[in-house]
Amino acid sequence: MDPISTDQSARRPAAGTLGLRVDDMRRLGYRMVDLVVDRMTRRRDEPAIRTGTPADLFRRLGGPVPEQPGDADTALDLLVSVALSHQQNGDHPRYFARVPGPSSFTGILGDWISTGFNSMAASWAGGSGPATVELVVIDWLRDLLGFPEGTEGVFVSGGSLANLTALAAIRAARGPGVAYMSDQTHASLVRDLLALGFNDDQVRVLPADDGFGLPVADVEAAILADRAAGREPLVVIGTAGTTNTGTVDPLNGLAELCEQQDLWFHVDGAYGAPAAMTETGRAALAGMDRAHSLVLDPHKWLFQPYDAGIVLMRQPSILSDAFAITPEYLKDVKAAAGEVDFRDRGLELTRRARALKLWLTFRIHGAARIRAAVQHGITLAEVAEAQLRAHPEKWEVVSPAQLGIVCFALRDADPAEHEQRAAALADSGYACVSTTVLKGRTVFRLCIINPLTNEEDIHGTLDRLSGAGS
Ligand SMILES: *Cc1c(COP(=O)(O)O)cnc(C)c1O
């Protein structure tokens, strides 16, 4: 087949491979491709989630340090059959819990190739090619999300670190002050602020309104009260699609308030920002493009494998003003304009080239197909809502379909009943849904962003949750 595998030199360990033979490198690599493609194509037949117990998993995966070489296939088999079979299959068509991870194969390819080439995206000198890819992808996203030319950005590991990076840069630019958000803001934001040294008086978590949005008038009142008390308001955090309900804060109103009050407007679009690629999403997210800074998570709704989060900054140099370091041993001669050292845009120095996978996904599928896949999720959540509303004797819609998320409750059932049914469904392997608490009430929550999911999946899941199909 492959001429290299019959070459005698392939049977000897290759230099720098810790003793692995070249033909084994190829064979194991091809095996891994088969394992991954088989899993992807058979997803529907696998359980949506499987969780192990510590005793069992440690017994099978642990043990003393392996001092001597072991059989490669056996080790790979063990990893696949034990470790990787006990996890959420976030790309399963009926994985609706938390935020699914419907990763595309093109994204996986991009991650593989950047890992395989050990790409580094810290500096122009250390990786001008990968740095250019990152600049290109950031520019594509800026364009798709309606941000002006000159907007800068950086890839990090996810939404938590992206918000942390943005907030650190905002404080460096503007000085210390108070941050405003709603109680529907993702929990990692408060953690980010406290980790950055904001004190309790500088973190204002305001109650959301009946529709789970941040009331602009309440933010304004809090800002004025803080000013009167001698505190310095700094930043308003709007969420572009809350994780709980998909609700979009009144972004235009918050943007206006920030303009009037001269505050920074930060938008956490970790969940929902990619929806702005679609017409319906753009309408729902009106005002997001007025943010001074925006966070999005390609490992959620841009079909990328873990991990990838992005910060976009409308005003150039905000990130590098906060993070640039140039010790003697990192001094590179700058030859031309446009050379970017990504280590200067965040807290990671050595960093993987996360943009490669997104570049490959966009080049191979095109934005139109990605946009259609995002729209599919928005539409299916509306289908789920319609299926629920068709049976008012069974169901109550607690929060309507918004950006792929719908929350609902059984009529006449207590919180424990909701939790038990969600747990039983996950145990069955058929589907995985979340429960959450809205206005003090435990409800079911579906997050529907997988292009593989169809109406039948929704129907089967609702049937089982209602007790009919179990
Ligand atoms: C998921 C999420 C986060 C956290 O992102 P990670 O990638 O999990 O770190 C922050 N904000 C929102 C709105 C999210 O949905």
mmCIF file of C-alpha atoms in Angstrom, residues 141-149 151 240 248-253 255 259 265-267 269 273 276 281-294 312-315:
data_model
loop_
_atom_site.group_PDB
_atom_site.id
_atom_site.type_symbol
_atom_site.label_atom_id
_atom_site.label_comp_id
_atom_site.label_asym_id
_atom_site.label_seq_id
_atom_site.Cartn_x
_atom_site.Cartn_y
_atom_site.Cartn_z
ATOM 1 C CA LEU A 141 -15.288 36.867 12.670
ATOM 2 C CA ARG A 142 -15.120 40.601 13.208
ATOM 3 C CA ASP A 143 -16.659 41.025 9.767
ATOM 4 C CA LEU A 144 -19.368 38.366 10.303
ATOM 5 C CA LEU A 145 -20.317 39.840 13.700
ATOM 6 C CA GLY A 146 -20.438 43.424 12.465
ATOM 7 C CA PHE A 147 -17.349 44.874 14.143
ATOM 8 C CA PRO A 148 -15.332 47.620 12.416
ATOM 9 C CA GLU A 149 -11.991 47.195 10.691
ATOM 10 C CA THR A 151 -10.897 45.459 15.754
ATOM 11 C CA ALA A 240 -25.630 37.924 24.264
ATOM 12 C CA VAL A 248 -30.268 38.479 25.157
ATOM 13 C CA ASP A 249 -29.841 41.473 27.468
ATOM 14 C CA PRO A 250 -31.158 44.789 26.037
ATOM 15 C CA LEU A 251 -27.853 45.433 24.280
ATOM 16 C CA ASN A 252 -28.851 48.658 22.521
ATOM 17 C CA GLY A 253 -30.146 50.134 25.765
ATOM 18 C CA ALA A 255 -24.829 50.491 24.868
ATOM 19 C CA GLU A 259 -22.204 56.038 26.065
ATOM 20 C CA PHE A 265 -19.603 48.066 27.389
ATOM 21 C CA HIS A 266 -18.505 44.433 27.470
ATOM 22 C CA VAL A 267 -20.638 41.696 25.918
ATOM 23 C CA GLY A 269 -21.399 36.228 23.696
ATOM 24 C CA ALA A 273 -22.628 35.465 19.499
ATOM 25 C CA ALA A 276 -25.434 36.950 14.613
ATOM 26 C CA GLY A 281 -29.969 35.850 15.288
ATOM 27 C CA ARG A 282 -28.805 39.264 14.126
ATOM 28 C CA ALA A 283 -32.196 40.728 15.001
ATOM 29 C CA ALA A 284 -32.149 39.087 18.443
ATOM 30 C CA LEU A 285 -28.601 40.318 19.047
ATOM 31 C CA ALA A 286 -29.183 43.910 17.899
ATOM 32 C CA GLY A 287 -26.694 46.191 19.634
ATOM 33 C CA MET A 288 -24.049 43.502 20.178
ATOM 34 C CA ASP A 289 -21.924 45.227 17.535
ATOM 35 C CA ARG A 290 -21.800 48.343 19.733
ATOM 36 C CA ALA A 291 -19.754 46.565 22.420
ATOM 37 C CA HIS A 292 -16.248 47.798 23.213
ATOM 38 C CA SER A 293 -15.295 44.175 23.752
ATOM 39 C CA LEU A 294 -16.961 40.885 22.880
ATOM 40 C CA LEU A 312 -12.569 40.877 20.291
ATOM 41 C CA MET A 313 -11.563 44.459 21.161
ATOM 42 C CA ARG A 314 -12.992 47.265 19.083
ATOM 43 C CA GLN A 315 -10.183 49.682 19.914
#
